[in-house]
Amino acid sequence: MTDGLESIAVWDPDEVSIRVARGAPTRDVLREVADILLIDLGAPGSRGGPLRCFCGMRVELPHELLPRVLTAEAG
């Protein structure tokens, strides 16, 4: 999560990560991240399932993007 991005989600090849705009709607963030993974990076299709990296590993999302129900149950 970062401030001042020019779009909702941006692939950062130097850090091998996707930077996400802080405060962006979760639905839009997930759509943008999925598009980057699938279209730009050639990740295996995972629409509706867990997001996967182009190497096949599951993508870990920032805690700020987890549904409030999950974070309430965990805490």
JSON list of N, CA and C in Angstrom, two decimals:
[
{"chain": "A", "resi": 1, "resn": "MET", "atom": "N", "xyz": [0.85, -1.17, 0.00]},
{"chain": "A", "resi": 1, "resn": "MET", "atom": "CA", "xyz": [0.00, 0.00, 0.00]},
{"chain": "A", "resi": 1, "resn": "MET", "atom": "C", "xyz": [0.90, 1.23, 0.00]},
{"chain": "A", "resi": 2, "resn": "THR", "atom": "N", "xyz": [0.54, 2.18, -0.85]},
{"chain": "A", "resi": 2, "resn": "THR", "atom": "CA", "xyz": [1.35, 3.39, -0.94]},
{"chain": "A", "resi": 2, "resn": "THR", "atom": "C", "xyz": [0.48, 4.58, -1.30]},
{"chain": "A", "resi": 3, "resn": "ASP", "atom": "N", "xyz": [0.98, 5.76, -1.08]},
{"chain": "A", "resi": 3, "resn": "ASP", "atom": "CA", "xyz": [0.27, 6.99, -1.43]},
{"chain": "A", "resi": 3, "resn": "ASP", "atom": "C", "xyz": [0.85, 7.55, -2.72]},
{"chain": "A", "resi": 4, "resn": "GLY", "atom": "N", "xyz": [0.04, 8.34, -3.44]},
{"chain": "A", "resi": 4, "resn": "GLY", "atom": "CA", "xyz": [0.51, 9.09, -4.59]},
{"chain": "A", "resi": 4, "resn": "GLY", "atom": "C", "xyz": [0.75, 8.30, -5.86]},
{"chain": "A", "resi": 5, "resn": "LEU", "atom": "N", "xyz": [0.07, 7.18, -6.05]},
{"chain": "A", "resi": 5, "resn": "LEU", "atom": "CA", "xyz": [0.22, 6.43, -7.30]},
{"chain": "A", "resi": 5, "resn": "LEU", "atom": "C", "xyz": [-0.60, 7.07, -8.40]},
{"chain": "A", "resi": 6, "resn": "GLU", "atom": "N", "xyz": [-0.17, 6.90, -9.64]},
{"chain": "A", "resi": 6, "resn": "GLU", "atom": "CA", "xyz": [-0.90, 7.46, -10.77]},
{"chain": "A", "resi": 6, "resn": "GLU", "atom": "C", "xyz": [-2.10, 6.61, -11.17]},
{"chain": "A", "resi": 7, "resn": "SER", "atom": "N", "xyz": [-2.19, 5.38, -10.67]},
{"chain": "A", "resi": 7, "resn": "SER", "atom": "CA", "xyz": [-3.36, 4.53, -10.87]},
{"chain": "A", "resi": 7, "resn": "SER", "atom": "C", "xyz": [-3.56, 3.66, -9.64]},
{"chain": "A", "resi": 8, "resn": "ILE", "atom": "N", "xyz": [-4.59, 2.82, -9.66]},
{"chain": "A", "resi": 8, "resn": "ILE", "atom": "CA", "xyz": [-4.93, 2.01, -8.48]},
{"chain": "A", "resi": 8, "resn": "ILE", "atom": "C", "xyz": [-3.85, 1.01, -8.13]},
{"chain": "A", "resi": 9, "resn": "ALA", "atom": "N", "xyz": [-3.31, 0.34, -9.15]},
{"chain": "A", "resi": 9, "resn": "ALA", "atom": "CA", "xyz": [-2.27, -0.67, -8.91]},
{"chain": "A", "resi": 9, "resn": "ALA", "atom": "C", "xyz": [-1.20, -0.55, -9.99]},
{"chain": "A", "resi": 10, "resn": "VAL", "atom": "N", "xyz": [0.06, -0.67, -9.59]},
{"chain": "A", "resi": 10, "resn": "VAL", "atom": "CA", "xyz": [1.18, -0.50, -10.52]},
{"chain": "A", "resi": 10, "resn": "VAL", "atom": "C", "xyz": [2.22, -1.60, -10.26]},
{"chain": "A", "resi": 11, "resn": "TRP", "atom": "N", "xyz": [2.62, -2.30, -11.33]},
{"chain": "A", "resi": 11, "resn": "TRP", "atom": "CA", "xyz": [3.67, -3.31, -11.25]},
{"chain": "A", "resi": 11, "resn": "TRP", "atom": "C", "xyz": [5.00, -2.60, -11.11]},
{"chain": "A", "resi": 12, "resn": "ASP", "atom": "N", "xyz": [5.77, -3.00, -10.12]},
{"chain": "A", "resi": 12, "resn": "ASP", "atom": "CA", "xyz": [7.10, -2.43, -9.88]},
{"chain": "A", "resi": 12, "resn": "ASP", "atom": "C", "xyz": [8.13, -3.53, -10.11]},
{"chain": "A", "resi": 13, "resn": "PRO", "atom": "N", "xyz": [8.71, -3.61, -11.31]},
{"chain": "A", "resi": 13, "resn": "PRO", "atom": "CA", "xyz": [9.65, -4.69, -11.61]},
{"chain": "A", "resi": 13, "resn": "PRO", "atom": "C", "xyz": [10.93, -4.64, -10.78]},
{"chain": "A", "resi": 14, "resn": "ASP", "atom": "N", "xyz": [11.32, -3.47, -10.31]},
{"chain": "A", "resi": 14, "resn": "ASP", "atom": "CA", "xyz": [12.53, -3.36, -9.48]},
{"chain": "A", "resi": 14, "resn": "ASP", "atom": "C", "xyz": [12.34, -4.05, -8.13]},
{"chain": "A", "resi": 15, "resn": "GLU", "atom": "N", "xyz": [11.16, -3.93, -7.58]},
{"chain": "A", "resi": 15, "resn": "GLU", "atom": "CA", "xyz": [10.87, -4.53, -6.27]},
{"chain": "A", "resi": 15, "resn": "GLU", "atom": "C", "xyz": [10.17, -5.89, -6.41]},
{"chain": "A", "resi": 16, "resn": "VAL", "atom": "N", "xyz": [9.87, -6.28, -7.64]},
{"chain": "A", "resi": 16, "resn": "VAL", "atom": "CA", "xyz": [9.11, -7.49, -7.94]},
{"chain": "A", "resi": 16, "resn": "VAL", "atom": "C", "xyz": [7.84, -7.51, -7.09]},
{"chain": "A", "resi": 17, "resn": "SER", "atom": "N", "xyz": [7.08, -6.44, -7.21]},
{"chain": "A", "resi": 17, "resn": "SER", "atom": "CA", "xyz": [5.85, -6.31, -6.44]},
{"chain": "A", "resi": 17, "resn": "SER", "atom": "C", "xyz": [4.85, -5.45, -7.21]},
{"chain": "A", "resi": 18, "resn": "ILE", "atom": "N", "xyz": [3.62, -5.47, -6.74]},
{"chain": "A", "resi": 18, "resn": "ILE", "atom": "CA", "xyz": [2.58, -4.59, -7.26]},
{"chain": "A", "resi": 18, "resn": "ILE", "atom": "C", "xyz": [2.24, -3.61, -6.16]},
{"chain": "A", "resi": 19, "resn": "ARG", "atom": "N", "xyz": [2.43, -2.32, -6.44]},
{"chain": "A", "resi": 19, "resn": "ARG", "atom": "CA", "xyz": [2.10, -1.29, -5.46]},
{"chain": "A", "resi": 19, "resn": "ARG", "atom": "C", "xyz": [0.62, -0.94, -5.63]},
{"chain": "A", "resi": 20, "resn": "VAL", "atom": "N", "xyz": [-0.08, -0.76, -4.51]},
{"chain": "A", "resi": 20, "resn": "VAL", "atom": "CA", "xyz": [-1.51, -0.51, -4.51]},
{"chain": "A", "resi": 20, "resn": "VAL", "atom": "C", "xyz": [-1.78, 0.83, -3.84]},
{"chain": "A", "resi": 21, "resn": "ALA", "atom": "N", "xyz": [-2.67, 1.61, -4.45]},
{"chain": "A", "resi": 21, "resn": "ALA", "atom": "CA", "xyz": [-3.01, 2.93, -3.92]},
{"chain": "A", "resi": 21, "resn": "ALA", "atom": "C", "xyz": [-3.79, 2.80, -2.62]},
{"chain": "A", "resi": 22, "resn": "ARG", "atom": "N", "xyz": [-3.28, 3.42, -1.58]},
{"chain": "A", "resi": 22, "resn": "ARG", "atom": "CA", "xyz": [-3.96, 3.41, -0.28]},
{"chain": "A", "resi": 22, "resn": "ARG", "atom": "C", "xyz": [-5.30, 4.13, -0.41]},
{"chain": "A", "resi": 23, "resn": "GLY", "atom": "N", "xyz": [-6.34, 3.51, 0.15]},
{"chain": "A", "resi": 23, "resn": "GLY", "atom": "CA", "xyz": [-7.66, 4.13, 0.15]},
{"chain": "A", "resi": 23, "resn": "GLY", "atom": "C", "xyz": [-8.51, 3.80, -1.07]},
{"chain": "A", "resi": 24, "resn": "ALA", "atom": "N", "xyz": [-7.95, 3.10, -2.05]},
{"chain": "A", "resi": 24, "resn": "ALA", "atom": "CA", "xyz": [-8.74, 2.73, -3.24]},
{"chain": "A", "resi": 24, "resn": "ALA", "atom": "C", "xyz": [-9.76, 1.66, -2.85]},
{"chain": "A", "resi": 25, "resn": "PRO", "atom": "N", "xyz": [-10.92, 1.65, -3.50]},
{"chain": "A", "resi": 25, "resn": "PRO", "atom": "CA", "xyz": [-11.93, 0.65, -3.19]},
{"chain": "A", "resi": 25, "resn": "PRO", "atom": "C", "xyz": [-11.38, -0.77, -3.42]},
{"chain": "A", "resi": 26, "resn": "THR", "atom": "N", "xyz": [-11.63, -1.66, -2.46]},
{"chain": "A", "resi": 26, "resn": "THR", "atom": "CA", "xyz": [-11.08, -3.01, -2.50]},
{"chain": "A", "resi": 26, "resn": "THR", "atom": "C", "xyz": [-11.44, -3.73, -3.79]},
{"chain": "A", "resi": 27, "resn": "ARG", "atom": "N", "xyz": [-12.68, -3.62, -4.23]},
{"chain": "A", "resi": 27, "resn": "ARG", "atom": "CA", "xyz": [-13.12, -4.29, -5.47]},
{"chain": "A", "resi": 27, "resn": "ARG", "atom": "C", "xyz": [-12.27, -3.83, -6.66]},
{"chain": "A", "resi": 28, "resn": "ASP", "atom": "N", "xyz": [-12.02, -2.54, -6.76]},
{"chain": "A", "resi": 28, "resn": "ASP", "atom": "CA", "xyz": [-11.22, -2.01, -7.86]},
{"chain": "A", "resi": 28, "resn": "ASP", "atom": "C", "xyz": [-9.77, -2.48, -7.76]},
{"chain": "A", "resi": 29, "resn": "VAL", "atom": "N", "xyz": [-9.24, -2.51, -6.55]},
{"chain": "A", "resi": 29, "resn": "VAL", "atom": "CA", "xyz": [-7.86, -2.96, -6.34]},
{"chain": "A", "resi": 29, "resn": "VAL", "atom": "C", "xyz": [-7.70, -4.41, -6.78]},
{"chain": "A", "resi": 30, "resn": "LEU", "atom": "N", "xyz": [-8.61, -5.26, -6.34]},
{"chain": "A", "resi": 30, "resn": "LEU", "atom": "CA", "xyz": [-8.52, -6.68, -6.70]},
{"chain": "A", "resi": 30, "resn": "LEU", "atom": "C", "xyz": [-8.63, -6.88, -8.20]},
{"chain": "A", "resi": 31, "resn": "ARG", "atom": "N", "xyz": [-9.50, -6.13, -8.86]},
{"chain": "A", "resi": 31, "resn": "ARG", "atom": "CA", "xyz": [-9.64, -6.22, -10.31]},
{"chain": "A", "resi": 31, "resn": "ARG", "atom": "C", "xyz": [-8.34, -5.78, -11.01]},
{"chain": "A", "resi": 32, "resn": "GLU", "atom": "N", "xyz": [-7.78, -4.67, -10.56]},
{"chain": "A", "resi": 32, "resn": "GLU", "atom": "CA", "xyz": [-6.55, -4.16, -11.17]},
{"chain": "A", "resi": 32, "resn": "GLU", "atom": "C", "xyz": [-5.37, -5.11, -10.95]},
{"chain": "A", "resi": 33, "resn": "VAL", "atom": "N", "xyz": [-5.24, -5.64, -9.75]},
{"chain": "A", "resi": 33, "resn": "VAL", "atom": "CA", "xyz": [-4.15, -6.57, -9.45]},
{"chain": "A", "resi": 33, "resn": "VAL", "atom": "C", "xyz": [-4.31, -7.84, -10.28]},
{"chain": "A", "resi": 34, "resn": "ALA", "atom": "N", "xyz": [-5.53, -8.36, -10.37]},
{"chain": "A", "resi": 34, "resn": "ALA", "atom": "CA", "xyz": [-5.78, -9.55, -11.19]},
{"chain": "A", "resi": 34, "resn": "ALA", "atom": "C", "xyz": [-5.43, -9.29, -12.64]},
{"chain": "A", "resi": 35, "resn": "ASP", "atom": "N", "xyz": [-5.79, -8.12, -13.17]},
{"chain": "A", "resi": 35, "resn": "ASP", "atom": "CA", "xyz": [-5.46, -7.78, -14.56]},
{"chain": "A", "resi": 35, "resn": "ASP", "atom": "C", "xyz": [-3.96, -7.71, -14.77]},
{"chain": "A", "resi": 36, "resn": "ILE", "atom": "N", "xyz": [-3.24, -7.10, -13.84]},
{"chain": "A", "resi": 36, "resn": "ILE", "atom": "CA", "xyz": [-1.78, -7.03, -13.97]},
{"chain": "A", "resi": 36, "resn": "ILE", "atom": "C", "xyz": [-1.19, -8.43, -13.99]},
{"chain": "A", "resi": 37, "resn": "LEU", "atom": "N", "xyz": [-1.64, -9.26, -13.05]},
{"chain": "A", "resi": 37, "resn": "LEU", "atom": "CA", "xyz": [-1.11, -10.63, -12.99]},
{"chain": "A", "resi": 37, "resn": "LEU", "atom": "C", "xyz": [-1.42, -11.42, -14.24]},
{"chain": "A", "resi": 38, "resn": "LEU", "atom": "N", "xyz": [-2.68, -11.38, -14.69]},
{"chain": "A", "resi": 38, "resn": "LEU", "atom": "CA", "xyz": [-3.11, -12.19, -15.82]},
{"chain": "A", "resi": 38, "resn": "LEU", "atom": "C", "xyz": [-2.63, -11.65, -17.17]},
{"chain": "A", "resi": 39, "resn": "ILE", "atom": "N", "xyz": [-2.85, -10.38, -17.40]},
{"chain": "A", "resi": 39, "resn": "ILE", "atom": "CA", "xyz": [-2.59, -9.80, -18.72]},
{"chain": "A", "resi": 39, "resn": "ILE", "atom": "C", "xyz": [-1.13, -9.40, -18.88]},
{"chain": "A", "resi": 40, "resn": "ASP", "atom": "N", "xyz": [-0.61, -8.62, -17.95]},
{"chain": "A", "resi": 40, "resn": "ASP", "atom": "CA", "xyz": [0.74, -8.09, -18.09]},
{"chain": "A", "resi": 40, "resn": "ASP", "atom": "C", "xyz": [1.82, -9.12, -17.77]},
{"chain": "A", "resi": 41, "resn": "LEU", "atom": "N", "xyz": [1.57, -9.98, -16.78]},
{"chain": "A", "resi": 41, "resn": "LEU", "atom": "CA", "xyz": [2.62, -10.89, -16.31]},
{"chain": "A", "resi": 41, "resn": "LEU", "atom": "C", "xyz": [2.40, -12.34, -16.72]},
{"chain": "A", "resi": 42, "resn": "GLY", "atom": "N", "xyz": [1.25, -12.66, -17.31]},
{"chain": "A", "resi": 42, "resn": "GLY", "atom": "CA", "xyz": [1.01, -14.01, -17.79]},
{"chain": "A", "resi": 42, "resn": "GLY", "atom": "C", "xyz": [0.76, -15.04, -16.71]},
{"chain": "A", "resi": 43, "resn": "ALA", "atom": "N", "xyz": [0.21, -14.61, -15.59]},
{"chain": "A", "resi": 43, "resn": "ALA", "atom": "CA", "xyz": [-0.09, -15.56, -14.50]},
{"chain": "A", "resi": 43, "resn": "ALA", "atom": "C", "xyz": [-1.21, -16.50, -14.92]},
{"chain": "A", "resi": 44, "resn": "PRO", "atom": "N", "xyz": [-1.28, -17.67, -14.31]},
{"chain": "A", "resi": 44, "resn": "PRO", "atom": "CA", "xyz": [-2.38, -18.58, -14.62]},
{"chain": "A", "resi": 44, "resn": "PRO", "atom": "C", "xyz": [-3.71, -17.96, -14.20]},
{"chain": "A", "resi": 45, "resn": "GLY", "atom": "N", "xyz": [-4.76, -18.23, -14.97]},
{"chain": "A", "resi": 45, "resn": "GLY", "atom": "CA", "xyz": [-6.08, -17.68, -14.68]},
{"chain": "A", "resi": 45, "resn": "GLY", "atom": "C", "xyz": [-6.58, -18.08, -13.31]},
{"chain": "A", "resi": 46, "resn": "SER", "atom": "N", "xyz": [-7.05, -17.11, -12.55]},
{"chain": "A", "resi": 46, "resn": "SER", "atom": "CA", "xyz": [-7.56, -17.41, -11.21]},
{"chain": "A", "resi": 46, "resn": "SER", "atom": "C", "xyz": [-8.75, -16.54, -10.88]},
{"chain": "A", "resi": 47, "resn": "ARG", "atom": "N", "xyz": [-9.52, -16.14, -11.87]},
{"chain": "A", "resi": 47, "resn": "ARG", "atom": "CA", "xyz": [-10.70, -15.31, -11.60]},
{"chain": "A", "resi": 47, "resn": "ARG", "atom": "C", "xyz": [-11.63, -16.06, -10.66]},
{"chain": "A", "resi": 48, "resn": "GLY", "atom": "N", "xyz": [-11.99, -15.43, -9.57]},
{"chain": "A", "resi": 48, "resn": "GLY", "atom": "CA", "xyz": [-12.88, -16.04, -8.60]},
{"chain": "A", "resi": 48, "resn": "GLY", "atom": "C", "xyz": [-12.15, -16.88, -7.56]},
{"chain": "A", "resi": 49, "resn": "GLY", "atom": "N", "xyz": [-10.89, -17.18, -7.78]},
{"chain": "A", "resi": 49, "resn": "GLY", "atom": "CA", "xyz": [-10.12, -17.96, -6.81]},
{"chain": "A", "resi": 49, "resn": "GLY", "atom": "C", "xyz": [-9.01, -17.09, -6.26]},
{"chain": "A", "resi": 50, "resn": "PRO", "atom": "N", "xyz": [-8.08, -17.71, -5.53]},
{"chain": "A", "resi": 50, "resn": "PRO", "atom": "CA", "xyz": [-6.96, -16.91, -5.00]},
{"chain": "A", "resi": 50, "resn": "PRO", "atom": "C", "xyz": [-6.09, -16.37, -6.13]},
{"chain": "A", "resi": 51, "resn": "LEU", "atom": "N", "xyz": [-5.57, -15.19, -5.95]},
{"chain": "A", "resi": 51, "resn": "LEU", "atom": "CA", "xyz": [-4.68, -14.61, -6.95]},
{"chain": "A", "resi": 51, "resn": "LEU", "atom": "C", "xyz": [-3.37, -15.38, -6.95]},
{"chain": "A", "resi": 52, "resn": "ARG", "atom": "N", "xyz": [-2.86, -15.66, -8.14]},
{"chain": "A", "resi": 52, "resn": "ARG", "atom": "CA", "xyz": [-1.60, -16.40, -8.29]},
{"chain": "A", "resi": 52, "resn": "ARG", "atom": "C", "xyz": [-0.60, -15.57, -9.07]},
{"chain": "A", "resi": 53, "resn": "CYS", "atom": "N", "xyz": [0.66, -15.66, -8.67]},
{"chain": "A", "resi": 53, "resn": "CYS", "atom": "CA", "xyz": [1.78, -15.03, -9.36]},
{"chain": "A", "resi": 53, "resn": "CYS", "atom": "C", "xyz": [2.03, -15.77, -10.66]},
{"chain": "A", "resi": 54, "resn": "PHE", "atom": "N", "xyz": [2.78, -15.17, -11.56]},
{"chain": "A", "resi": 54, "resn": "PHE", "atom": "CA", "xyz": [3.12, -15.85, -12.81]},
{"chain": "A", "resi": 54, "resn": "PHE", "atom": "C", "xyz": [3.95, -17.10, -12.56]},
{"chain": "A", "resi": 55, "resn": "CYS", "atom": "N", "xyz": [4.57, -17.20, -11.38]},
{"chain": "A", "resi": 55, "resn": "CYS", "atom": "CA", "xyz": [5.34, -18.40, -11.02]},
{"chain": "A", "resi": 55, "resn": "CYS", "atom": "C", "xyz": [4.46, -19.46, -10.38]},
{"chain": "A", "resi": 56, "resn": "GLY", "atom": "N", "xyz": [3.17, -19.13, -10.14]},
{"chain": "A", "resi": 56, "resn": "GLY", "atom": "CA", "xyz": [2.23, -20.08, -9.57]},
{"chain": "A", "resi": 56, "resn": "GLY", "atom": "C", "xyz": [1.99, -19.93, -8.07]},
{"chain": "A", "resi": 57, "resn": "MET", "atom": "N", "xyz": [2.82, -19.14, -7.40]},
{"chain": "A", "resi": 57, "resn": "MET", "atom": "CA", "xyz": [2.64, -18.94, -5.96]},
{"chain": "A", "resi": 57, "resn": "MET", "atom": "C", "xyz": [1.43, -18.06, -5.67]},
{"chain": "A", "resi": 58, "resn": "ARG", "atom": "N", "xyz": [0.78, -18.31, -4.56]},
{"chain": "A", "resi": 58, "resn": "ARG", "atom": "CA", "xyz": [-0.35, -17.49, -4.13]},
{"chain": "A", "resi": 58, "resn": "ARG", "atom": "C", "xyz": [0.12, -16.08, -3.79]},
{"chain": "A", "resi": 59, "resn": "VAL", "atom": "N", "xyz": [-0.62, -15.08, -4.20]},
{"chain": "A", "resi": 59, "resn": "VAL", "atom": "CA", "xyz": [-0.27, -13.68, -3.94]},
{"chain": "A", "resi": 59, "resn": "VAL", "atom": "C", "xyz": [-0.82, -13.28, -2.57]},
{"chain": "A", "resi": 60, "resn": "GLU", "atom": "N", "xyz": [0.06, -12.76, -1.72]},
{"chain": "A", "resi": 60, "resn": "GLU", "atom": "CA", "xyz": [-0.33, -12.27, -0.41]},
{"chain": "A", "resi": 60, "resn": "GLU", "atom": "C", "xyz": [-0.80, -10.83, -0.55]},
{"chain": "A", "resi": 61, "resn": "LEU", "atom": "N", "xyz": [-1.97, -10.53, 0.00]},
{"chain": "A", "resi": 61, "resn": "LEU", "atom": "CA", "xyz": [-2.53, -9.19, -0.08]},
{"chain": "A", "resi": 61, "resn": "LEU", "atom": "C", "xyz": [-2.27, -8.44, 1.22]},
{"chain": "A", "resi": 62, "resn": "PRO", "atom": "N", "xyz": [-2.15, -7.10, 1.14]},
{"chain": "A", "resi": 62, "resn": "PRO", "atom": "CA", "xyz": [-1.99, -6.31, 2.37]},
{"chain": "A", "resi": 62, "resn": "PRO", "atom": "C", "xyz": [-3.19, -6.49, 3.29]},
{"chain": "A", "resi": 63, "resn": "HIS", "atom": "N", "xyz": [-2.97, -6.43, 4.59]},
{"chain": "A", "resi": 63, "resn": "HIS", "atom": "CA", "xyz": [-4.05, -6.61, 5.56]},
{"chain": "A", "resi": 63, "resn": "HIS", "atom": "C", "xyz": [-5.18, -5.60, 5.35]},
{"chain": "A", "resi": 64, "resn": "GLU", "atom": "N", "xyz": [-4.85, -4.43, 4.83]},
{"chain": "A", "resi": 64, "resn": "GLU", "atom": "CA", "xyz": [-5.88, -3.40, 4.60]},
{"chain": "A", "resi": 64, "resn": "GLU", "atom": "C", "xyz": [-6.92, -3.85, 3.58]},
{"chain": "A", "resi": 65, "resn": "LEU", "atom": "N", "xyz": [-6.58, -4.83, 2.72]},
{"chain": "A", "resi": 65, "resn": "LEU", "atom": "CA", "xyz": [-7.51, -5.29, 1.70]},
{"chain": "A", "resi": 65, "resn": "LEU", "atom": "C", "xyz": [-8.34, -6.48, 2.13]},
{"chain": "A", "resi": 66, "resn": "LEU", "atom": "N", "xyz": [-8.02, -7.08, 3.27]},
{"chain": "A", "resi": 66, "resn": "LEU", "atom": "CA", "xyz": [-8.80, -8.23, 3.74]},
{"chain": "A", "resi": 66, "resn": "LEU", "atom": "C", "xyz": [-10.19, -7.76, 4.15]},
{"chain": "A", "resi": 67, "resn": "PRO", "atom": "N", "xyz": [-11.20, -8.56, 3.85]},
{"chain": "A", "resi": 67, "resn": "PRO", "atom": "CA", "xyz": [-12.57, -8.17, 4.27]},
{"chain": "A", "resi": 67, "resn": "PRO", "atom": "C", "xyz": [-12.63, -7.95, 5.77]},
{"chain": "A", "resi": 68, "resn": "ARG", "atom": "N", "xyz": [-13.40, -7.00, 6.18]},
{"chain": "A", "resi": 68, "resn": "ARG", "atom": "CA", "xyz": [-13.52, -6.65, 7.60]},
{"chain": "A", "resi": 68, "resn": "ARG", "atom": "C", "xyz": [-13.98, -7.83, 8.44]},
{"chain": "A", "resi": 69, "resn": "VAL", "atom": "N", "xyz": [-14.78, -8.71, 7.89]},
{"chain": "A", "resi": 69, "resn": "VAL", "atom": "CA", "xyz": [-15.25, -9.88, 8.63]},
{"chain": "A", "resi": 69, "resn": "VAL", "atom": "C", "xyz": [-14.08, -10.78, 8.99]},
{"chain": "A", "resi": 70, "resn": "LEU", "atom": "N", "xyz": [-13.18, -11.02, 8.04]},
{"chain": "A", "resi": 70, "resn": "LEU", "atom": "CA", "xyz": [-12.04, -11.88, 8.30]},
{"chain": "A", "resi": 70, "resn": "LEU", "atom": "C", "xyz": [-11.11, -11.29, 9.35]},
{"chain": "A", "resi": 71, "resn": "THR", "atom": "N", "xyz": [-10.86, -9.99, 9.27]},
{"chain": "A", "resi": 71, "resn": "THR", "atom": "CA", "xyz": [-9.96, -9.37, 10.23]},
{"chain": "A", "resi": 71, "resn": "THR", "atom": "C", "xyz": [-10.59, -9.33, 11.61]},
{"chain": "A", "resi": 72, "resn": "ALA", "atom": "N", "xyz": [-11.90, -9.19, 11.72]},
{"chain": "A", "resi": 72, "resn": "ALA", "atom": "CA", "xyz": [-12.58, -9.18, 13.01]},
{"chain": "A", "resi": 72, "resn": "ALA", "atom": "C", "xyz": [-12.53, -10.57, 13.64]},
{"chain": "A", "resi": 73, "resn": "GLU", "atom": "N", "xyz": [-12.70, -11.62, 12.84]},
{"chain": "A", "resi": 73, "resn": "GLU", "atom": "CA", "xyz": [-12.64, -12.97, 13.36]},
{"chain": "A", "resi": 73, "resn": "GLU", "atom": "C", "xyz": [-11.24, -13.34, 13.82]},
{"chain": "A", "resi": 74, "resn": "ALA", "atom": "N", "xyz": [-10.22, -12.84, 13.10]},
{"chain": "A", "resi": 74, "resn": "ALA", "atom": "CA", "xyz": [-8.84, -13.16, 13.43]},
{"chain": "A", "resi": 74, "resn": "ALA", "atom": "C", "xyz": [-8.39, -12.46, 14.71]},
{"chain": "A", "resi": 75, "resn": "GLY", "atom": "N", "xyz": [-8.96, -11.30, 14.99]},
{"chain": "A", "resi": 75, "resn": "GLY", "atom": "CA", "xyz": [-8.51, -10.51, 16.13]},
{"chain": "A", "resi": 75, "resn": "GLY", "atom": "C", "xyz": [-9.27, -10.83, 17.33]}
]
